[in-house]
Amino acid sequence: MMLLSSYITSVLIITVFATISSGNIEHTVLRGVPSSLQSKYAQLKSFACLDGSSTIPFEYVNDDYCDCRDGSDEPGTSACPNGRFFCENKGYIGTSIPSHLVGDGICDCCDGSDEYETSVVCNNTCFELAQKSRAEHEARRILHEVGVAKKKDIMVKSIVAVSARKARLLELEQELQTIDNELKEKEALKQLAEAPESEAKEKHQKLWEEQRAIREAIAHDNQMREMFADIDTNNDSLVSIEELQKHTELDTDQENEFTVEEVRSILGADSVNLDEFNVTVFEQISNSYQKLPQPSTEAATHLEEVTEKIDEALKQEEEKKTTTTSGTEGYYEEDTNHHHDDDSDHHHHDEDADHHHDEDADHHHHEETITTVATSLDHGKHIHDDTVPQYDDETKKLMEIADHARNEYNEVERKVHDVKRQIEDLRKQADVDVGSHGEYSAFMDQCFDYDEREYTYRVCMFKDAKQISKGGGSDVTIGYWDAWTGPSDNKYLKMKYANGATCWNGPARSLTITFQCGVDHKIIDVREPTRCEYSMLFETPSACDEKIATTIIHPNHEEF
Amino acid sequence: MIKYFYLISLFLILNIPSAVSVDRSNFKTCDQSSFCRRQRKYKPDTTPYEVDLSSMKKIANGHLQFVLLNTVKPQVKFQLDLYTLEQNSLRVKINEVNPIRKRYEVENVLITEPKLVDATIKKTDNNQIEGRWSIAAKFILNAKPFRLDLFTNDIFVISVNSKNMFNFEHYRQKPGTNGEAGENNNEDNEDGMWEETFKTHHDSKPYGPSSIGVDVNFLNFENVYGIPEHADAFSLRSTHDTDPYRLFNLDIFEYDIGNPMALYGAVPYMLAHNEQATVGFFWLNAAEGWIDVLNDKLNTKTLLSSLTSFFGTKSTNDNSEVPEVTTHWMFEAGIFDGFFFMGPTPNDVFRQYTTLTGVTPTPPLWSIAYHQCRWNYNDEDDVRGVNNGFEQHQIPVDVIWLDIEHTNGKRYFTWDTSKFPDPEKMQDDLAAYGRRMVTITDPHIKKDDGYHVYAEAKSNGYFVKTKDGSDYEGWCWPGTSMWLDYFNRDISQWYSQRFTYDNYKGSTRNLFIWNDMNEPSVFNGPEVTFPKDIVHHGGWENRDVHNLYGMLQHGASFHGLVERSHGNARPFVLTRSFFAGSQRTAAVWTGDNAAHWSHLKIAVPMLLSLSVTGISFVGADVGGFFGNPDAKLLVRWYQAAAFQPFFREHAHIDTARREPWLFGDDNTRLIRQAIEQRYSYLPFWYTLFYTQEKNGVPPMLPLWFHFPRDKNTFKTEDSFMIGNGLLVYPVTEADTNQVSIYFPGENTVWYDIRTFTQHNGSETALINVDMESIPVYQRGGAIIPQRLRKRRAAMLAIHDPITLVVALDRNNEAEGELYLDDGQTYDYRQKHQFIHRHFTFKNNELQSTSLDPTAKFETDAWIERIIIHGYPKNPTRVKIHSGDKQAVPLHSYQDTTQTLIIRRPGPSVTADWTLTIA
């Protein structure tokens, strides 16, 4: 005790001038002294405190007053708060207890020697204790013996498993090398096949784009002509101010009248012919322009005429173009699905499996596309249709060849993935610390349950731990595999699962498992000593100790 | 302890946030309590109240009766009773004459009918009478206007109604009801008079307004103290800019510090202290109360003109100002029943108050040792593990506690048998180490026909009723619950009987009791407590009696434990809620504090406020209930609480474990040292508790108690005294290596108990501190008995030898006491089995004499060491005489600290002896 030691310090400066002690303590000098130290308590004139801090008259030893700073002058009394009392405990193990347990009315030594001065009657329980202790020791030894046998089995299995894993790893690594080479070959082949394919596709695309430009020009021209004819109500092939003035929708300031001046400023003259209309007027008015209400028959007739014209023009143009390029018929497909085009229109699907799938989808679209084109033309509308014509046979063939090369490549690549994954898994397994000699290898990929009143606790070793409510409700993860956390001399006595689900108003849950020797792998107890910090007691042969298994106490041995 | 954890759904309903501080909107402000609103604004220029002096009647020697009138409403008559009491005390009662409903007068608080002493009455003129009832005590009753002035040693100290705030709301008919119409419809129909609503809670107020306000003014005082419980300064703050201090027992979740909000208990008692006098005012009223405190200045000339005598001989003639503390007291119901304690010394005031309300009977020795608690120790293995932890780390402990989770579904007096299959064995196992157990029994009774306590209480009609007469139901830990009506003596006795070993299965003689949630806490009630209009025995509303409820429960628990042992063993009961008189049957703790440095610091003023109002066995949860203290805070808290009366570690269920050995070896050592220090001073603490039983002076005291003329101590709340022997300055700052300590008392010398360094009184010293330091100083002049031997539990040390630590004053004198008994039974009272020694050091002689020679106690305890601090030189010879025996013990002397240590002087503690130093 802090205070007393201060006082003791001051005692050391004393000049002893008197030796009368008024105490009436029975002087049993060697009381509480273990045999190993008895030589230090030889009856001499003085006693040297065991820490060497001072020397005191011998009669101060065990006189029920604390003189030495280390409490060594009072081995047999409670005078020194930091002293030690040795219980001989004949028939059992001699033990040293703190001095404050001496004479406190509670029997702490099995021989009762700590209560020599009190009225408490302590039965000598050393013999029974020794018997019990021997029995317990033997039971424990046997448990460890049985456990160690199992543990060794696990360790042997672990060695086998480790070498099997190593062999398998080697095998896989070799395989990987082989298929890696294969993959390179297939890649080269793929590239070889893809080059002409993409060239052909590009060509096809270019052609399509040109065709589309022509189509657009024709459509523009047709629209212009139609509009001209429409405005030219007197069919004199001139659009006059009067004719245009009827189209009040073209008046930019809607408040006033559509004046002659305003009309003239649009026409740029008093009247314009078709060419002039095309150059100066059409662009100006095409956005606001509306047809005047007309008798429908006339319009229909006119429309038919126009449609026929468009059709003819289109045919001519197509013939002209196809003969100038590859000379094959043009088939069109929808531009939006044409993923060899500009990549920005597409989500990247570099994975070949997806690639293939898309390719198939593209082919499916062809027929549909043709129908769409036809329909558009029938109605004389949608003249800006964006559909792309089908590939020609040659391109198709090139594509087929490329597809094949891609498929072959992908297949090998999948294999590489697979082997790599296997290698990774094996290496991960090899990385799991299953004990210094693989004694915990049996836990690999194992889960254990413990049933309690309200919950089942489930630990999946080296993975996670869960609390499963019996009354329904969702499982709660109480931790993910973290580390071995046992004491430094054997870290494999505890393991921790951390960062589980966070408690309401509290920390993330965690679990510490303490292992002890047992014949089987089994959860013995689960507690929550602090909210959200779980502790589990786990029996396993893996925690059995060979030293304990082999320390046999001779049954006739009197003392430990 | 608030345990909302399991009540998340309830949370949503109550809208209690999980934030770290109180949601104030759940509790009323003065403005939200209609009577407080009315009374607080009542400030007329002149009082309408007048005493009819001609009505004076002498009912008995020491009892005068007058008629008091409200001139604004002359039809309402009041009766004023003046009782001049022994010990310079005065009782003043004001009640309605023939009210339409009887007004509640508090029962169960005064221990006996106060003893009257006759007063010499003098009619000084037609408007005044003067009464003197002791040499020191005098009153002057002024008739028109009504005013009462009080003098101690002829010094004017207290004036009642000098600010005209006396305002008595008589019972009246509700305006618009049949029969007599209201007297004055406008005035009597103010908002909140006849019903009021707080949040969703409606108070039907069937009897209308009934509050009383009065101003009590302390003249020439600057400091007033008391009126717990508030987490606020010891010297009460001015409430000019805040609400008044509130007295209404409430379960405040995560209370804040530094405000006048009500807490768990209430003692409507205030003390005032200055260099000349200490006086007190106690208004015996159990209703909701609010008290404004204002630091004022008073012009003495104005005062003189209205008085025939002033300041006695020290009268001032100039036109100067004197300080004054004006206090305005407002209670919702009851009567005015004021006690004035005229001192004049602090000691006198403590005796005067405790003569009326009682003292704390000497607690069992183990209960003033160290307690280990937690919500919750989960099962029997957990309890054993904790006990083993103390053994393994050699840390003394006397009691291990079990919170609510030990019960079968919060059915008190039962056990969760899956976790506690053999509670008797568990207690026996603890007892084998000299240790005990405390379990919790809260006042809410789970509504469950299968629960025997409920079933019996229900069938007997033992529960508190609603205003409609049905059993009141509310929510608490067990869910729907009911509350016993302890106001009925039969019910209270029935509750006491629940503690017999037969009724409380699994309890043993080593099991003691903790009453929590007894404000009472009702999760779905207004302000988390009973509605005001529920009805107790005798027809009294909760409005009339609210603040008594907790005390009635812990009183019944106490008596149950007494009866359990057939009157032999001293009980121990801890309570959270309390009232004036709670000290007689329970220890009190400051409830659900938090693991903050500020909460460590506020513990001192809170415990001092309780101590000076008679609640002497008090403590705060070590470490703070809510939250996780870091190691530093926890160590400092242990160090502080080791020197406070009730010493218990306790923690909320959501906190991390914090048993003393969980913070590394260094901190374990520091905590062990603090606890060991507590145990080493237990003989001193025990002696102080015994002397407290005799004279009402609590063990923990403000510095001014022993240094009443040292003005520097009047606001001190960072340090305190234990008895008259130790000054304690707990370190309450996280990172500090120096503290500034004021040592009180001119010509006083103080000795550092660790280094023996001396410090002069009337000086402030900068003291270096490290984590080992607990700045504690022994007063020169004090002799303190200690046990420097260690034991694992206090009861195992009762026959261990004693060390006397003599700290000499400037005259080389000192004195002290030692009280010893068996530590746990009533034999000290019934069989006079104790020793009470008096030690004096004078003229180089230390003498031990008996303070009660008829007392006897068998013990082997002897004096093993005498340490004398401040002895000027190394003596040549020390002799000791005891009867016809003589001895010459050895001694040692340390020049640097002037410390003389006498080795094994040897006499029995029971013997008379004289030690002579030459």
PDB file of N, CA, C and O in Angstrom, chain A residues 305-354:
ATOM      1  N   GLU A 305     -48.362  11.162-107.576  1.00  0.00           N
ATOM      2  CA  GLU A 305     -47.367  11.554-108.585  1.00  0.00           C
ATOM      3  C   GLU A 305     -45.993  11.689-107.960  1.00  0.00           C
ATOM      4  O   GLU A 305     -45.002  11.140-108.436  1.00  0.00           O
ATOM      5  N   VAL A 306     -45.988  12.416-106.852  1.00  0.00           N
ATOM      6  CA  VAL A 306     -44.718  12.697-106.196  1.00  0.00           C
ATOM      7  C   VAL A 306     -44.067  11.400-105.776  1.00  0.00           C
ATOM      8  O   VAL A 306     -42.882  11.165-106.013  1.00  0.00           O
ATOM      9  N   THR A 307     -44.877  10.525-105.194  1.00  0.00           N
ATOM     10  CA  THR A 307     -44.347   9.259-104.703  1.00  0.00           C
ATOM     11  C   THR A 307     -43.723   8.463-105.832  1.00  0.00           C
ATOM     12  O   THR A 307     -42.637   7.920-105.709  1.00  0.00           O
ATOM     13  N   GLU A 308     -44.423   8.445-106.905  1.00  0.00           N
ATOM     14  CA  GLU A 308     -43.892   7.716-108.064  1.00  0.00           C
ATOM     15  C   GLU A 308     -42.547   8.291-108.479  1.00  0.00           C
ATOM     16  O   GLU A 308     -41.582   7.552-108.718  1.00  0.00           O
ATOM     17  N   LYS A 309     -42.513   9.567-108.498  1.00  0.00           N
ATOM     18  CA  LYS A 309     -41.287  10.230-108.918  1.00  0.00           C
ATOM     19  C   LYS A 309     -40.145   9.871-107.987  1.00  0.00           C
ATOM     20  O   LYS A 309     -39.041   9.531-108.410  1.00  0.00           O
ATOM     21  N   ILE A 310     -40.459   9.961-106.699  1.00  0.00           N
ATOM     22  CA  ILE A 310     -39.419   9.663-105.716  1.00  0.00           C
ATOM     23  C   ILE A 310     -38.920   8.242-105.932  1.00  0.00           C
ATOM     24  O   ILE A 310     -37.718   7.986-105.980  1.00  0.00           O
ATOM     25  N   ASP A 311     -39.870   7.351-106.077  1.00  0.00           N
ATOM     26  CA  ASP A 311     -39.543   5.933-106.247  1.00  0.00           C
ATOM     27  C   ASP A 311     -38.570   5.741-107.406  1.00  0.00           C
ATOM     28  O   ASP A 311     -37.556   5.056-107.290  1.00  0.00           O
ATOM     29  N   GLU A 312     -38.945   6.351-108.473  1.00  0.00           N
ATOM     30  CA  GLU A 312     -38.139   6.227-109.684  1.00  0.00           C
ATOM     31  C   GLU A 312     -36.722   6.765-109.460  1.00  0.00           C
ATOM     32  O   GLU A 312     -35.729   6.090-109.755  1.00  0.00           O
ATOM     33  N   ALA A 313     -36.699   7.941-108.908  1.00  0.00           N
ATOM     34  CA  ALA A 313     -35.400   8.588-108.678  1.00  0.00           C
ATOM     35  C   ALA A 313     -34.527   7.713-107.789  1.00  0.00           C
ATOM     36  O   ALA A 313     -33.339   7.526-108.046  1.00  0.00           O
ATOM     37  N   LEU A 314     -35.189   7.188-106.753  1.00  0.00           N
ATOM     38  CA  LEU A 314     -34.452   6.373-105.808  1.00  0.00           C
ATOM     39  C   LEU A 314     -33.863   5.147-106.491  1.00  0.00           C
ATOM     40  O   LEU A 314     -32.704   4.803-106.305  1.00  0.00           O
ATOM     41  N   LYS A 315     -34.688   4.520-107.325  1.00  0.00           N
ATOM     42  CA  LYS A 315     -34.242   3.319-108.040  1.00  0.00           C
ATOM     43  C   LYS A 315     -33.033   3.635-108.900  1.00  0.00           C
ATOM     44  O   LYS A 315     -32.020   2.925-108.870  1.00  0.00           O
ATOM     45  N   GLN A 316     -33.177   4.712-109.599  1.00  0.00           N
ATOM     46  CA  GLN A 316     -32.070   5.095-110.480  1.00  0.00           C
ATOM     47  C   GLN A 316     -30.795   5.310-109.686  1.00  0.00           C
ATOM     48  O   GLN A 316     -29.729   4.802-110.016  1.00  0.00           O
ATOM     49  N   GLU A 317     -30.946   6.037-108.627  1.00  0.00           N
ATOM     50  CA  GLU A 317     -29.768   6.353-107.807  1.00  0.00           C
ATOM     51  C   GLU A 317     -29.123   5.085-107.282  1.00  0.00           C
ATOM     52  O   GLU A 317     -27.910   4.924-107.298  1.00  0.00           O
ATOM     53  N   GLU A 318     -29.987   4.170-106.803  1.00  0.00           N
ATOM     54  CA  GLU A 318     -29.470   2.932-106.210  1.00  0.00           C
ATOM     55  C   GLU A 318     -28.692   2.131-107.237  1.00  0.00           C
ATOM     56  O   GLU A 318     -27.603   1.670-106.986  1.00  0.00           O
ATOM     57  N   GLU A 319     -29.297   2.008-108.396  1.00  0.00           N
ATOM     58  CA  GLU A 319     -28.631   1.258-109.475  1.00  0.00           C
ATOM     59  C   GLU A 319     -27.272   1.849-109.769  1.00  0.00           C
ATOM     60  O   GLU A 319     -26.261   1.160-109.836  1.00  0.00           O
ATOM     61  N   LYS A 320     -27.299   3.170-109.859  1.00  0.00           N
ATOM     62  CA  LYS A 320     -26.073   3.871-110.200  1.00  0.00           C
ATOM     63  C   LYS A 320     -24.998   3.557-109.162  1.00  0.00           C
ATOM     64  O   LYS A 320     -23.877   3.190-109.458  1.00  0.00           O
ATOM     65  N   LYS A 321     -25.382   3.692-107.871  1.00  0.00           N
ATOM     66  CA  LYS A 321     -24.390   3.557-106.812  1.00  0.00           C
ATOM     67  C   LYS A 321     -23.851   2.133-106.733  1.00  0.00           C
ATOM     68  O   LYS A 321     -22.663   1.906-106.625  1.00  0.00           O
ATOM     69  N   THR A 322     -24.759   1.153-106.712  1.00  0.00           N
ATOM     70  CA  THR A 322     -24.303  -0.225-106.511  1.00  0.00           C
ATOM     71  C   THR A 322     -23.381  -0.673-107.636  1.00  0.00           C
ATOM     72  O   THR A 322     -22.440  -1.398-107.400  1.00  0.00           O
ATOM     73  N   THR A 323     -23.647  -0.241-108.797  1.00  0.00           N
ATOM     74  CA  THR A 323     -22.753  -0.644-109.894  1.00  0.00           C
ATOM     75  C   THR A 323     -21.391  -0.007-109.739  1.00  0.00           C
ATOM     76  O   THR A 323     -20.377  -0.630-110.025  1.00  0.00           O
ATOM     77  N   THR A 324     -21.360   1.186-109.202  1.00  0.00           N
ATOM     78  CA  THR A 324     -20.052   1.832-109.051  1.00  0.00           C
ATOM     79  C   THR A 324     -19.242   1.246-107.910  1.00  0.00           C
ATOM     80  O   THR A 324     -18.038   1.359-107.899  1.00  0.00           O
ATOM     81  N   THR A 325     -19.904   0.569-106.916  1.00  0.00           N
ATOM     82  CA  THR A 325     -19.121   0.003-105.809  1.00  0.00           C
ATOM     83  C   THR A 325     -18.867  -1.469-106.024  1.00  0.00           C
ATOM     84  O   THR A 325     -18.218  -1.858-106.976  1.00  0.00           O
ATOM     85  N   SER A 326     -19.374  -2.326-105.192  1.00  0.00           N
ATOM     86  CA  SER A 326     -19.028  -3.749-105.271  1.00  0.00           C
ATOM     87  C   SER A 326     -19.912  -4.495-106.255  1.00  0.00           C
ATOM     88  O   SER A 326     -19.660  -5.630-106.565  1.00  0.00           O
ATOM     89  N   GLY A 327     -20.900  -3.853-106.680  1.00  0.00           N
ATOM     90  CA  GLY A 327     -21.779  -4.472-107.639  1.00  0.00           C
ATOM     91  C   GLY A 327     -22.766  -5.427-107.020  1.00  0.00           C
ATOM     92  O   GLY A 327     -23.464  -6.121-107.721  1.00  0.00           O
ATOM     93  N   THR A 328     -22.832  -5.531-105.717  1.00  0.00           N
ATOM     94  CA  THR A 328     -23.791  -6.419-105.065  1.00  0.00           C
ATOM     95  C   THR A 328     -25.010  -5.641-104.612  1.00  0.00           C
ATOM     96  O   THR A 328     -24.974  -4.418-104.494  1.00  0.00           O
ATOM     97  N   GLU A 329     -26.077  -6.401-104.358  1.00  0.00           N
ATOM     98  CA  GLU A 329     -27.310  -5.767-103.883  1.00  0.00           C
ATOM     99  C   GLU A 329     -27.109  -5.176-102.482  1.00  0.00           C
ATOM    100  O   GLU A 329     -26.430  -5.760-101.652  1.00  0.00           O
ATOM    101  N   GLY A 330     -27.695  -4.057-102.238  1.00  0.00           N
ATOM    102  CA  GLY A 330     -27.556  -3.457-100.896  1.00  0.00           C
ATOM    103  C   GLY A 330     -28.642  -3.898 -99.951  1.00  0.00           C
ATOM    104  O   GLY A 330     -29.807  -3.858-100.299  1.00  0.00           O
ATOM    105  N   TYR A 331     -28.205  -4.460 -98.846  1.00  0.00           N
ATOM    106  CA  TYR A 331     -29.157  -4.733 -97.769  1.00  0.00           C
ATOM    107  C   TYR A 331     -28.817  -3.831 -96.603  1.00  0.00           C
ATOM    108  O   TYR A 331     -27.655  -3.579 -96.329  1.00  0.00           O
ATOM    109  N   TYR A 332     -29.833  -3.425 -95.966  1.00  0.00           N
ATOM    110  CA  TYR A 332     -29.596  -2.426 -94.898  1.00  0.00           C
ATOM    111  C   TYR A 332     -30.001  -2.984 -93.541  1.00  0.00           C
ATOM    112  O   TYR A 332     -30.930  -3.762 -93.407  1.00  0.00           O
ATOM    113  N   GLU A 333     -29.248  -2.557 -92.616  1.00  0.00           N
ATOM    114  CA  GLU A 333     -29.673  -2.903 -91.234  1.00  0.00           C
ATOM    115  C   GLU A 333     -29.732  -1.638 -90.396  1.00  0.00           C
ATOM    116  O   GLU A 333     -29.200  -0.607 -90.766  1.00  0.00           O
ATOM    117  N   GLU A 334     -30.396  -1.785 -89.313  1.00  0.00           N
ATOM    118  CA  GLU A 334     -30.576  -0.601 -88.466  1.00  0.00           C
ATOM    119  C   GLU A 334     -29.248  -0.105 -87.932  1.00  0.00           C
ATOM    120  O   GLU A 334     -28.458  -0.857 -87.375  1.00  0.00           O
ATOM    121  N   ASP A 335     -29.094   1.139 -88.057  1.00  0.00           N
ATOM    122  CA  ASP A 335     -27.822   1.741 -87.678  1.00  0.00           C
ATOM    123  C   ASP A 335     -27.548   1.611 -86.183  1.00  0.00           C
ATOM    124  O   ASP A 335     -26.443   1.391 -85.744  1.00  0.00           O
ATOM    125  N   THR A 336     -28.615   1.730 -85.397  1.00  0.00           N
ATOM    126  CA  THR A 336     -28.405   1.753 -83.941  1.00  0.00           C
ATOM    127  C   THR A 336     -27.819   0.458 -83.408  1.00  0.00           C
ATOM    128  O   THR A 336     -27.178   0.431 -82.387  1.00  0.00           O
ATOM    129  N   ASN A 337     -28.063  -0.646 -84.116  1.00  0.00           N
ATOM    130  CA  ASN A 337     -27.511  -1.903 -83.636  1.00  0.00           C
ATOM    131  C   ASN A 337     -26.191  -2.255 -84.272  1.00  0.00           C
ATOM    132  O   ASN A 337     -25.642  -3.314 -84.071  1.00  0.00           O
ATOM    133  N   HIS A 338     -25.716  -1.359 -85.064  1.00  0.00           N
ATOM    134  CA  HIS A 338     -24.502  -1.655 -85.817  1.00  0.00           C
ATOM    135  C   HIS A 338     -23.283  -1.289 -84.989  1.00  0.00           C
ATOM    136  O   HIS A 338     -22.746  -0.206 -85.065  1.00  0.00           O
ATOM    137  N   HIS A 339     -22.873  -2.257 -84.194  1.00  0.00           N
ATOM    138  CA  HIS A 339     -21.911  -1.858 -83.173  1.00  0.00           C
ATOM    139  C   HIS A 339     -20.470  -1.832 -83.639  1.00  0.00           C
ATOM    140  O   HIS A 339     -19.577  -1.612 -82.870  1.00  0.00           O
ATOM    141  N   HIS A 340     -20.212  -2.056 -84.861  1.00  0.00           N
ATOM    142  CA  HIS A 340     -18.831  -1.846 -85.319  1.00  0.00           C
ATOM    143  C   HIS A 340     -18.624  -0.407 -85.720  1.00  0.00           C
ATOM    144  O   HIS A 340     -17.545   0.005 -86.083  1.00  0.00           O
ATOM    145  N   ASP A 341     -19.695   0.330 -85.624  1.00  0.00           N
ATOM    146  CA  ASP A 341     -19.593   1.774 -85.873  1.00  0.00           C
ATOM    147  C   ASP A 341     -18.959   2.476 -84.687  1.00  0.00           C
ATOM    148  O   ASP A 341     -18.422   1.867 -83.774  1.00  0.00           O
ATOM    149  N   ASP A 342     -19.129   3.756 -84.756  1.00  0.00           N
ATOM    150  CA  ASP A 342     -18.616   4.614 -83.699  1.00  0.00           C
ATOM    151  C   ASP A 342     -18.953   4.044 -82.317  1.00  0.00           C
ATOM    152  O   ASP A 342     -20.099   3.825 -81.969  1.00  0.00           O
ATOM    153  N   ASP A 343     -17.928   3.813 -81.517  1.00  0.00           N
ATOM    154  CA  ASP A 343     -18.093   3.184 -80.212  1.00  0.00           C
ATOM    155  C   ASP A 343     -18.905   4.010 -79.222  1.00  0.00           C
ATOM    156  O   ASP A 343     -19.507   3.480 -78.307  1.00  0.00           O
ATOM    157  N   SER A 344     -18.892   5.296 -79.411  1.00  0.00           N
ATOM    158  CA  SER A 344     -19.573   6.153 -78.433  1.00  0.00           C
ATOM    159  C   SER A 344     -21.070   5.891 -78.390  1.00  0.00           C
ATOM    160  O   SER A 344     -21.736   6.221 -77.433  1.00  0.00           O
ATOM    161  N   ASP A 345     -21.590   5.297 -79.420  1.00  0.00           N
ATOM    162  CA  ASP A 345     -23.012   4.970 -79.412  1.00  0.00           C
ATOM    163  C   ASP A 345     -23.318   3.739 -78.587  1.00  0.00           C
ATOM    164  O   ASP A 345     -24.462   3.381 -78.401  1.00  0.00           O
ATOM    165  N   HIS A 346     -22.291   3.066 -78.109  1.00  0.00           N
ATOM    166  CA  HIS A 346     -22.511   1.754 -77.481  1.00  0.00           C
ATOM    167  C   HIS A 346     -21.900   1.692 -76.116  1.00  0.00           C
ATOM    168  O   HIS A 346     -20.916   2.338 -75.818  1.00  0.00           O
ATOM    169  N   HIS A 347     -22.517   0.864 -75.288  1.00  0.00           N
ATOM    170  CA  HIS A 347     -21.830   0.488 -74.060  1.00  0.00           C
ATOM    171  C   HIS A 347     -20.751  -0.471 -74.466  1.00  0.00           C
ATOM    172  O   HIS A 347     -20.969  -1.342 -75.294  1.00  0.00           O
ATOM    173  N   HIS A 348     -19.603  -0.325 -73.859  1.00  0.00           N
ATOM    174  CA  HIS A 348     -18.516  -1.225 -74.183  1.00  0.00           C
ATOM    175  C   HIS A 348     -18.802  -2.615 -73.686  1.00  0.00           C
ATOM    176  O   HIS A 348     -19.047  -2.817 -72.513  1.00  0.00           O
ATOM    177  N   HIS A 349     -18.800  -3.548 -74.568  1.00  0.00           N
ATOM    178  CA  HIS A 349     -18.908  -4.949 -74.161  1.00  0.00           C
ATOM    179  C   HIS A 349     -17.733  -5.686 -74.734  1.00  0.00           C
ATOM    180  O   HIS A 349     -17.830  -6.345 -75.745  1.00  0.00           O
ATOM    181  N   ASP A 350     -16.627  -5.515 -74.083  1.00  0.00           N
ATOM    182  CA  ASP A 350     -15.429  -6.123 -74.640  1.00  0.00           C
ATOM    183  C   ASP A 350     -15.393  -7.616 -74.420  1.00  0.00           C
ATOM    184  O   ASP A 350     -14.672  -8.332 -75.074  1.00  0.00           O
ATOM    185  N   GLU A 351     -16.178  -8.062 -73.442  1.00  0.00           N
ATOM    186  CA  GLU A 351     -16.193  -9.496 -73.203  1.00  0.00           C
ATOM    187  C   GLU A 351     -16.753 -10.188 -74.444  1.00  0.00           C
ATOM    188  O   GLU A 351     -17.814  -9.839 -74.947  1.00  0.00           O
ATOM    189  N   ASP A 352     -16.028 -11.163 -74.862  1.00  0.00           N
ATOM    190  CA  ASP A 352     -16.381 -11.777 -76.136  1.00  0.00           C
ATOM    191  C   ASP A 352     -17.714 -12.487 -76.115  1.00  0.00           C
ATOM    192  O   ASP A 352     -18.394 -12.562 -77.115  1.00  0.00           O
ATOM    193  N   ALA A 353     -18.068 -13.002 -74.967  1.00  0.00           N
ATOM    194  CA  ALA A 353     -19.360 -13.677 -74.880  1.00  0.00           C
ATOM    195  C   ALA A 353     -20.475 -12.721 -75.272  1.00  0.00           C
ATOM    196  O   ALA A 353     -21.327 -13.037 -76.101  1.00  0.00           O
ATOM    197  N   ASP A 354     -20.429 -11.547 -74.734  1.00  0.00           N
ATOM    198  CA  ASP A 354     -21.435 -10.533 -75.052  1.00  0.00           C
ATOM    199  C   ASP A 354     -21.380 -10.167 -76.524  1.00  0.00           C
ATOM    200  O   ASP A 354     -22.381 -10.016 -77.194  1.00  0.00           O
TER     201      ASP A 354
END
